[in-house]
Amino acid sequence: MHLYYKIFLALFVIFIGFNIYSMDWDLGLWHEENAKFILSFAAAVIGIIGVFVLHTMSKFAAKK
């Protein structure tokens, strides 16, 4: 994996961990207070998927 992909992967994992830690689980997952953490969690998951897609595409380009 390229260095940039590793950096962004670590960053997204840290964001996910922070959002899971920051949620108030007593209120419930879809409570108004937790909405900002759910949105950030979803963005981090999409970011991780994007990193893996870009890494896979770079592997295919290197094989040519």
PDB file of N, CA, C and O in Angstrom, chain B, residues numbered from 101:
ATOM      1  N   MET B 101       0.845  -1.180   0.000  1.00  0.00           N
ATOM      2  CA  MET B 101       0.000   0.000   0.000  1.00  0.00           C
ATOM      3  C   MET B 101       0.882   1.232   0.000  1.00  0.00           C
ATOM      4  O   MET B 101       1.914   1.278   0.669  1.00  0.00           O
ATOM      5  N   HIS B 102       0.469   2.209  -0.744  1.00  0.00           N
ATOM      6  CA  HIS B 102       1.224   3.444  -0.769  1.00  0.00           C
ATOM      7  C   HIS B 102       1.111   4.152   0.572  1.00  0.00           C
ATOM      8  O   HIS B 102       0.183   3.898   1.340  1.00  0.00           O
ATOM      9  N   LEU B 103       2.033   5.017   0.841  1.00  0.00           N
ATOM     10  CA  LEU B 103       2.074   5.723   2.117  1.00  0.00           C
ATOM     11  C   LEU B 103       0.814   6.560   2.324  1.00  0.00           C
ATOM     12  O   LEU B 103       0.281   6.612   3.432  1.00  0.00           O
ATOM     13  N   TYR B 104       0.334   7.217   1.264  1.00  0.00           N
ATOM     14  CA  TYR B 104      -0.856   8.060   1.394  1.00  0.00           C
ATOM     15  C   TYR B 104      -2.086   7.231   1.765  1.00  0.00           C
ATOM     16  O   TYR B 104      -2.907   7.664   2.574  1.00  0.00           O
ATOM     17  N   TYR B 105      -2.212   6.060   1.182  1.00  0.00           N
ATOM     18  CA  TYR B 105      -3.348   5.205   1.500  1.00  0.00           C
ATOM     19  C   TYR B 105      -3.285   4.754   2.950  1.00  0.00           C
ATOM     20  O   TYR B 105      -4.316   4.687   3.620  1.00  0.00           O
ATOM     21  N   LYS B 106      -2.105   4.449   3.439  1.00  0.00           N
ATOM     22  CA  LYS B 106      -1.956   4.028   4.830  1.00  0.00           C
ATOM     23  C   LYS B 106      -2.303   5.159   5.789  1.00  0.00           C
ATOM     24  O   LYS B 106      -2.936   4.942   6.821  1.00  0.00           O
ATOM     25  N   ILE B 107      -1.882   6.361   5.436  1.00  0.00           N
ATOM     26  CA  ILE B 107      -2.176   7.514   6.293  1.00  0.00           C
ATOM     27  C   ILE B 107      -3.678   7.752   6.366  1.00  0.00           C
ATOM     28  O   ILE B 107      -4.226   7.928   7.454  1.00  0.00           O
ATOM     29  N   PHE B 108      -4.344   7.759   5.225  1.00  0.00           N
ATOM     30  CA  PHE B 108      -5.786   8.000   5.222  1.00  0.00           C
ATOM     31  C   PHE B 108      -6.551   6.850   5.869  1.00  0.00           C
ATOM     32  O   PHE B 108      -7.567   7.082   6.524  1.00  0.00           O
ATOM     33  N   LEU B 109      -6.086   5.630   5.701  1.00  0.00           N
ATOM     34  CA  LEU B 109      -6.729   4.492   6.350  1.00  0.00           C
ATOM     35  C   LEU B 109      -6.643   4.627   7.868  1.00  0.00           C
ATOM     36  O   LEU B 109      -7.631   4.403   8.568  1.00  0.00           O
ATOM     37  N   ALA B 110      -5.478   4.988   8.374  1.00  0.00           N
ATOM     38  CA  ALA B 110      -5.318   5.187   9.821  1.00  0.00           C
ATOM     39  C   ALA B 110      -6.186   6.341  10.315  1.00  0.00           C
ATOM     40  O   ALA B 110      -6.780   6.256  11.389  1.00  0.00           O
ATOM     41  N   LEU B 111      -6.260   7.411   9.538  1.00  0.00           N
ATOM     42  CA  LEU B 111      -7.072   8.564   9.911  1.00  0.00           C
ATOM     43  C   LEU B 111      -8.551   8.202   9.988  1.00  0.00           C
ATOM     44  O   LEU B 111      -9.239   8.605  10.926  1.00  0.00           O
ATOM     45  N   PHE B 112      -9.041   7.451   9.016  1.00  0.00           N
ATOM     46  CA  PHE B 112     -10.446   7.054   9.018  1.00  0.00           C
ATOM     47  C   PHE B 112     -10.756   6.101  10.172  1.00  0.00           C
ATOM     48  O   PHE B 112     -11.832   6.178  10.764  1.00  0.00           O
ATOM     49  N   VAL B 113      -9.834   5.213  10.492  1.00  0.00           N
ATOM     50  CA  VAL B 113     -10.048   4.307  11.617  1.00  0.00           C
ATOM     51  C   VAL B 113     -10.081   5.093  12.930  1.00  0.00           C
ATOM     52  O   VAL B 113     -10.871   4.773  13.818  1.00  0.00           O
ATOM     53  N   ILE B 114      -9.246   6.102  13.061  1.00  0.00           N
ATOM     54  CA  ILE B 114      -9.267   6.951  14.256  1.00  0.00           C
ATOM     55  C   ILE B 114     -10.592   7.704  14.343  1.00  0.00           C
ATOM     56  O   ILE B 114     -11.163   7.823  15.427  1.00  0.00           O
ATOM     57  N   PHE B 115     -11.091   8.217  13.203  1.00  0.00           N
ATOM     58  CA  PHE B 115     -12.390   8.907  13.203  1.00  0.00           C
ATOM     59  C   PHE B 115     -13.505   7.968  13.647  1.00  0.00           C
ATOM     60  O   PHE B 115     -14.373   8.360  14.428  1.00  0.00           O
ATOM     61  N   ILE B 116     -13.488   6.738  13.157  1.00  0.00           N
ATOM     62  CA  ILE B 116     -14.522   5.774  13.541  1.00  0.00           C
ATOM     63  C   ILE B 116     -14.454   5.480  15.038  1.00  0.00           C
ATOM     64  O   ILE B 116     -15.480   5.439  15.715  1.00  0.00           O
ATOM     65  N   GLY B 117     -13.253   5.278  15.543  1.00  0.00           N
ATOM     66  CA  GLY B 117     -13.094   5.017  16.977  1.00  0.00           C
ATOM     67  C   GLY B 117     -13.564   6.182  17.825  1.00  0.00           C
ATOM     68  O   GLY B 117     -14.214   5.981  18.850  1.00  0.00           O
ATOM     69  N   PHE B 118     -13.243   7.400  17.409  1.00  0.00           N
ATOM     70  CA  PHE B 118     -13.679   8.585  18.150  1.00  0.00           C
ATOM     71  C   PHE B 118     -15.196   8.716  18.140  1.00  0.00           C
ATOM     72  O   PHE B 118     -15.796   9.057  19.159  1.00  0.00           O
ATOM     73  N   ASN B 119     -15.814   8.450  17.005  1.00  0.00           N
ATOM     74  CA  ASN B 119     -17.268   8.579  16.915  1.00  0.00           C
ATOM     75  C   ASN B 119     -17.974   7.516  17.745  1.00  0.00           C
ATOM     76  O   ASN B 119     -18.992   7.805  18.374  1.00  0.00           O
ATOM     77  N   ILE B 120     -17.460   6.309  17.759  1.00  0.00           N
ATOM     78  CA  ILE B 120     -18.071   5.270  18.585  1.00  0.00           C
ATOM     79  C   ILE B 120     -17.932   5.620  20.067  1.00  0.00           C
ATOM     80  O   ILE B 120     -18.851   5.404  20.857  1.00  0.00           O
ATOM     81  N   TYR B 121     -16.772   6.163  20.428  1.00  0.00           N
ATOM     82  CA  TYR B 121     -16.545   6.553  21.823  1.00  0.00           C
ATOM     83  C   TYR B 121     -17.427   7.731  22.234  1.00  0.00           C
ATOM     84  O   TYR B 121     -17.884   7.787  23.376  1.00  0.00           O
ATOM     85  N   SER B 122     -17.671   8.666  21.326  1.00  0.00           N
ATOM     86  CA  SER B 122     -18.383   9.896  21.659  1.00  0.00           C
ATOM     87  C   SER B 122     -19.897   9.754  21.694  1.00  0.00           C
ATOM     88  O   SER B 122     -20.575  10.610  22.261  1.00  0.00           O
ATOM     89  N   MET B 123     -20.436   8.714  21.111  1.00  0.00           N
ATOM     90  CA  MET B 123     -21.893   8.546  21.092  1.00  0.00           C
ATOM     91  C   MET B 123     -22.443   8.297  22.492  1.00  0.00           C
ATOM     92  O   MET B 123     -21.826   7.620  23.314  1.00  0.00           O
ATOM     93  N   ASP B 124     -23.602   8.856  22.733  1.00  0.00           N
ATOM     94  CA  ASP B 124     -24.298   8.616  23.998  1.00  0.00           C
ATOM     95  C   ASP B 124     -25.264   7.456  23.767  1.00  0.00           C
ATOM     96  O   ASP B 124     -26.359   7.646  23.238  1.00  0.00           O
ATOM     97  N   TRP B 125     -24.854   6.272  24.161  1.00  0.00           N
ATOM     98  CA  TRP B 125     -25.602   5.056  23.848  1.00  0.00           C
ATOM     99  C   TRP B 125     -26.903   4.960  24.634  1.00  0.00           C
ATOM    100  O   TRP B 125     -27.805   4.218  24.244  1.00  0.00           O
ATOM    101  N   ASP B 126     -27.013   5.700  25.735  1.00  0.00           N
ATOM    102  CA  ASP B 126     -28.268   5.677  26.515  1.00  0.00           C
ATOM    103  C   ASP B 126     -29.405   6.379  25.777  1.00  0.00           C
ATOM    104  O   ASP B 126     -30.573   6.051  25.983  1.00  0.00           O
ATOM    105  N   LEU B 127     -29.072   7.334  24.925  1.00  0.00           N
ATOM    106  CA  LEU B 127     -30.097   8.060  24.175  1.00  0.00           C
ATOM    107  C   LEU B 127     -30.637   7.258  23.002  1.00  0.00           C
ATOM    108  O   LEU B 127     -31.770   7.469  22.569  1.00  0.00           O
ATOM    109  N   GLY B 128     -29.847   6.361  22.498  1.00  0.00           N
ATOM    110  CA  GLY B 128     -30.251   5.604  21.323  1.00  0.00           C
ATOM    111  C   GLY B 128     -29.442   6.033  20.118  1.00  0.00           C
ATOM    112  O   GLY B 128     -28.867   7.121  20.083  1.00  0.00           O
ATOM    113  N   LEU B 129     -29.412   5.163  19.143  1.00  0.00           N
ATOM    114  CA  LEU B 129     -28.558   5.394  17.979  1.00  0.00           C
ATOM    115  C   LEU B 129     -29.045   6.556  17.125  1.00  0.00           C
ATOM    116  O   LEU B 129     -28.227   7.322  16.617  1.00  0.00           O
ATOM    117  N   TRP B 130     -30.348   6.707  16.955  1.00  0.00           N
ATOM    118  CA  TRP B 130     -30.872   7.720  16.036  1.00  0.00           C
ATOM    119  C   TRP B 130     -31.364   8.977  16.745  1.00  0.00           C
ATOM    120  O   TRP B 130     -32.168   9.726  16.191  1.00  0.00           O
ATOM    121  N   HIS B 131     -30.885   9.212  17.965  1.00  0.00           N
ATOM    122  CA  HIS B 131     -31.267  10.424  18.681  1.00  0.00           C
ATOM    123  C   HIS B 131     -30.608  11.640  18.033  1.00  0.00           C
ATOM    124  O   HIS B 131     -29.586  11.529  17.356  1.00  0.00           O
ATOM    125  N   GLU B 132     -31.213  12.787  18.257  1.00  0.00           N
ATOM    126  CA  GLU B 132     -30.750  14.038  17.662  1.00  0.00           C
ATOM    127  C   GLU B 132     -29.303  14.371  18.063  1.00  0.00           C
ATOM    128  O   GLU B 132     -28.538  14.889  17.250  1.00  0.00           O
ATOM    129  N   GLU B 133     -28.940  14.079  19.292  1.00  0.00           N
ATOM    130  CA  GLU B 133     -27.588  14.364  19.780  1.00  0.00           C
ATOM    131  C   GLU B 133     -26.534  13.508  19.065  1.00  0.00           C
ATOM    132  O   GLU B 133     -25.397  13.948  18.892  1.00  0.00           O
ATOM    133  N   ASN B 134     -26.898  12.312  18.659  1.00  0.00           N
ATOM    134  CA  ASN B 134     -25.953  11.393  18.031  1.00  0.00           C
ATOM    135  C   ASN B 134     -25.890  11.542  16.510  1.00  0.00           C
ATOM    136  O   ASN B 134     -25.101  10.860  15.855  1.00  0.00           O
ATOM    137  N   ALA B 135     -26.705  12.417  15.948  1.00  0.00           N
ATOM    138  CA  ALA B 135     -26.772  12.540  14.489  1.00  0.00           C
ATOM    139  C   ALA B 135     -25.433  12.972  13.890  1.00  0.00           C
ATOM    140  O   ALA B 135     -25.043  12.478  12.832  1.00  0.00           O
ATOM    141  N   LYS B 136     -24.734  13.880  14.549  1.00  0.00           N
ATOM    142  CA  LYS B 136     -23.453  14.344  14.005  1.00  0.00           C
ATOM    143  C   LYS B 136     -22.409  13.229  14.018  1.00  0.00           C
ATOM    144  O   LYS B 136     -21.547  13.168  13.141  1.00  0.00           O
ATOM    145  N   PHE B 137     -22.491  12.348  15.017  1.00  0.00           N
ATOM    146  CA  PHE B 137     -21.543  11.246  15.084  1.00  0.00           C
ATOM    147  C   PHE B 137     -21.871  10.164  14.057  1.00  0.00           C
ATOM    148  O   PHE B 137     -20.970   9.533  13.505  1.00  0.00           O
ATOM    149  N   ILE B 138     -23.157   9.953  13.802  1.00  0.00           N
ATOM    150  CA  ILE B 138     -23.573   8.982  12.790  1.00  0.00           C
ATOM    151  C   ILE B 138     -23.113   9.444  11.410  1.00  0.00           C
ATOM    152  O   ILE B 138     -22.616   8.642  10.619  1.00  0.00           O
ATOM    153  N   LEU B 139     -23.277  10.730  11.123  1.00  0.00           N
ATOM    154  CA  LEU B 139     -22.866  11.273   9.831  1.00  0.00           C
ATOM    155  C   LEU B 139     -21.352  11.159   9.642  1.00  0.00           C
ATOM    156  O   LEU B 139     -20.883  10.776   8.570  1.00  0.00           O
ATOM    157  N   SER B 140     -20.601  11.489  10.674  1.00  0.00           N
ATOM    158  CA  SER B 140     -19.149  11.392  10.597  1.00  0.00           C
ATOM    159  C   SER B 140     -18.689   9.941  10.490  1.00  0.00           C
ATOM    160  O   SER B 140     -17.729   9.640   9.780  1.00  0.00           O
ATOM    161  N   PHE B 141     -19.374   9.046  11.192  1.00  0.00           N
ATOM    162  CA  PHE B 141     -19.074   7.607  11.122  1.00  0.00           C
ATOM    163  C   PHE B 141     -19.301   7.096   9.694  1.00  0.00           C
ATOM    164  O   PHE B 141     -18.480   6.354   9.155  1.00  0.00           O
ATOM    165  N   ALA B 142     -20.414   7.497   9.096  1.00  0.00           N
ATOM    166  CA  ALA B 142     -20.726   7.069   7.729  1.00  0.00           C
ATOM    167  C   ALA B 142     -19.704   7.619   6.739  1.00  0.00           C
ATOM    168  O   ALA B 142     -19.308   6.921   5.806  1.00  0.00           O
ATOM    169  N   ALA B 143     -19.276   8.858   6.934  1.00  0.00           N
ATOM    170  CA  ALA B 143     -18.269   9.441   6.047  1.00  0.00           C
ATOM    171  C   ALA B 143     -16.938   8.701   6.172  1.00  0.00           C
ATOM    172  O   ALA B 143     -16.244   8.509   5.174  1.00  0.00           O
ATOM    173  N   ALA B 144     -16.576   8.288   7.379  1.00  0.00           N
ATOM    174  CA  ALA B 144     -15.332   7.544   7.573  1.00  0.00           C
ATOM    175  C   ALA B 144     -15.407   6.161   6.927  1.00  0.00           C
ATOM    176  O   ALA B 144     -14.423   5.692   6.356  1.00  0.00           O
ATOM    177  N   VAL B 145     -16.556   5.511   7.011  1.00  0.00           N
ATOM    178  CA  VAL B 145     -16.718   4.202   6.374  1.00  0.00           C
ATOM    179  C   VAL B 145     -16.621   4.345   4.853  1.00  0.00           C
ATOM    180  O   VAL B 145     -15.969   3.535   4.193  1.00  0.00           O
ATOM    181  N   ILE B 146     -17.262   5.364   4.302  1.00  0.00           N
ATOM    182  CA  ILE B 146     -17.167   5.618   2.864  1.00  0.00           C
ATOM    183  C   ILE B 146     -15.727   5.944   2.478  1.00  0.00           C
ATOM    184  O   ILE B 146     -15.266   5.548   1.408  1.00  0.00           O
ATOM    185  N   GLY B 147     -15.028   6.654   3.332  1.00  0.00           N
ATOM    186  CA  GLY B 147     -13.626   6.956   3.082  1.00  0.00           C
ATOM    187  C   GLY B 147     -12.762   5.714   3.050  1.00  0.00           C
ATOM    188  O   GLY B 147     -11.877   5.597   2.202  1.00  0.00           O
ATOM    189  N   ILE B 148     -13.006   4.776   3.967  1.00  0.00           N
ATOM    190  CA  ILE B 148     -12.249   3.520   3.984  1.00  0.00           C
ATOM    191  C   ILE B 148     -12.527   2.724   2.712  1.00  0.00           C
ATOM    192  O   ILE B 148     -11.610   2.162   2.114  1.00  0.00           O
ATOM    193  N   ILE B 149     -13.780   2.678   2.307  1.00  0.00           N
ATOM    194  CA  ILE B 149     -14.122   1.982   1.065  1.00  0.00           C
ATOM    195  C   ILE B 149     -13.419   2.651  -0.116  1.00  0.00           C
ATOM    196  O   ILE B 149     -12.913   1.969  -1.007  1.00  0.00           O
ATOM    197  N   GLY B 150     -13.387   3.975  -0.122  1.00  0.00           N
ATOM    198  CA  GLY B 150     -12.702   4.702  -1.186  1.00  0.00           C
ATOM    199  C   GLY B 150     -11.210   4.432  -1.222  1.00  0.00           C
ATOM    200  O   GLY B 150     -10.623   4.326  -2.299  1.00  0.00           O
ATOM    201  N   VAL B 151     -10.589   4.320  -0.056  1.00  0.00           N
ATOM    202  CA  VAL B 151      -9.156   4.017   0.004  1.00  0.00           C
ATOM    203  C   VAL B 151      -8.878   2.642  -0.587  1.00  0.00           C
ATOM    204  O   VAL B 151      -7.925   2.476  -1.349  1.00  0.00           O
ATOM    205  N   PHE B 152      -9.703   1.656  -0.242  1.00  0.00           N
ATOM    206  CA  PHE B 152      -9.495   0.317  -0.789  1.00  0.00           C
ATOM    207  C   PHE B 152      -9.748   0.264  -2.295  1.00  0.00           C
ATOM    208  O   PHE B 152      -9.059  -0.463  -3.011  1.00  0.00           O
ATOM    209  N   VAL B 153     -10.718   1.020  -2.778  1.00  0.00           N
ATOM    210  CA  VAL B 153     -10.977   1.061  -4.215  1.00  0.00           C
ATOM    211  C   VAL B 153      -9.797   1.707  -4.944  1.00  0.00           C
ATOM    212  O   VAL B 153      -9.346   1.198  -5.970  1.00  0.00           O
ATOM    213  N   LEU B 154      -9.305   2.814  -4.422  1.00  0.00           N
ATOM    214  CA  LEU B 154      -8.163   3.477  -5.057  1.00  0.00           C
ATOM    215  C   LEU B 154      -6.915   2.595  -5.024  1.00  0.00           C
ATOM    216  O   LEU B 154      -6.148   2.566  -5.986  1.00  0.00           O
ATOM    217  N   HIS B 155      -6.717   1.885  -3.930  1.00  0.00           N
ATOM    218  CA  HIS B 155      -5.562   0.989  -3.834  1.00  0.00           C
ATOM    219  C   HIS B 155      -5.674  -0.154  -4.849  1.00  0.00           C
ATOM    220  O   HIS B 155      -4.691  -0.517  -5.496  1.00  0.00           O
ATOM    221  N   THR B 156      -6.866  -0.710  -4.980  1.00  0.00           N
ATOM    222  CA  THR B 156      -7.081  -1.773  -5.948  1.00  0.00           C
ATOM    223  C   THR B 156      -6.875  -1.271  -7.367  1.00  0.00           C
ATOM    224  O   THR B 156      -6.274  -1.960  -8.190  1.00  0.00           O
ATOM    225  N   MET B 157      -7.370  -0.073  -7.659  1.00  0.00           N
ATOM    226  CA  MET B 157      -7.190   0.487  -9.000  1.00  0.00           C
ATOM    227  C   MET B 157      -5.716   0.751  -9.286  1.00  0.00           C
ATOM    228  O   MET B 157      -5.266   0.566 -10.417  1.00  0.00           O
ATOM    229  N   SER B 158      -4.967   1.175  -8.291  1.00  0.00           N
ATOM    230  CA  SER B 158      -3.541   1.417  -8.519  1.00  0.00           C
ATOM    231  C   SER B 158      -2.786   0.113  -8.739  1.00  0.00           C
ATOM    232  O   SER B 158      -1.793   0.089  -9.466  1.00  0.00           O
ATOM    233  N   LYS B 159      -3.248  -0.976  -8.116  1.00  0.00           N
ATOM    234  CA  LYS B 159      -2.634  -2.286  -8.362  1.00  0.00           C
ATOM    235  C   LYS B 159      -2.868  -2.715  -9.804  1.00  0.00           C
ATOM    236  O   LYS B 159      -1.956  -3.213 -10.463  1.00  0.00           O
ATOM    237  N   PHE B 160      -4.087  -2.522 -10.294  1.00  0.00           N
ATOM    238  CA  PHE B 160      -4.405  -2.895 -11.684  1.00  0.00           C
ATOM    239  C   PHE B 160      -3.618  -2.056 -12.668  1.00  0.00           C
ATOM    240  O   PHE B 160      -3.185  -2.568 -13.701  1.00  0.00           O
ATOM    241  N   ALA B 161      -3.421  -0.784 -12.375  1.00  0.00           N
ATOM    242  CA  ALA B 161      -2.670   0.092 -13.275  1.00  0.00           C
ATOM    243  C   ALA B 161      -1.189  -0.292 -13.301  1.00  0.00           C
ATOM    244  O   ALA B 161      -0.523  -0.134 -14.325  1.00  0.00           O
ATOM    245  N   ALA B 162      -0.676  -0.796 -12.178  1.00  0.00           N
ATOM    246  CA  ALA B 162       0.728  -1.175 -12.110  1.00  0.00           C
ATOM    247  C   ALA B 162       0.996  -2.471 -12.886  1.00  0.00           C
ATOM    248  O   ALA B 162       2.118  -2.697 -13.339  1.00  0.00           O
ATOM    249  N   LYS B 163      -0.016  -3.314 -13.038  1.00  0.00           N
ATOM    250  CA  LYS B 163       0.164  -4.586 -13.747  1.00  0.00           C
ATOM    251  C   LYS B 163       0.257  -4.400 -15.250  1.00  0.00           C
ATOM    252  O   LYS B 163       0.791  -5.266 -15.943  1.00  0.00           O
ATOM    253  N   LYS B 164      -0.245  -3.304 -15.763  1.00  0.00           N
ATOM    254  CA  LYS B 164      -0.232  -3.087 -17.219  1.00  0.00           C
ATOM    255  C   LYS B 164       1.128  -2.925 -17.715  1.00  0.00           C
ATOM    256  O   LYS B 164       1.329  -2.735 -18.915  1.00  0.00           O
TER     257      LYS B 164
END
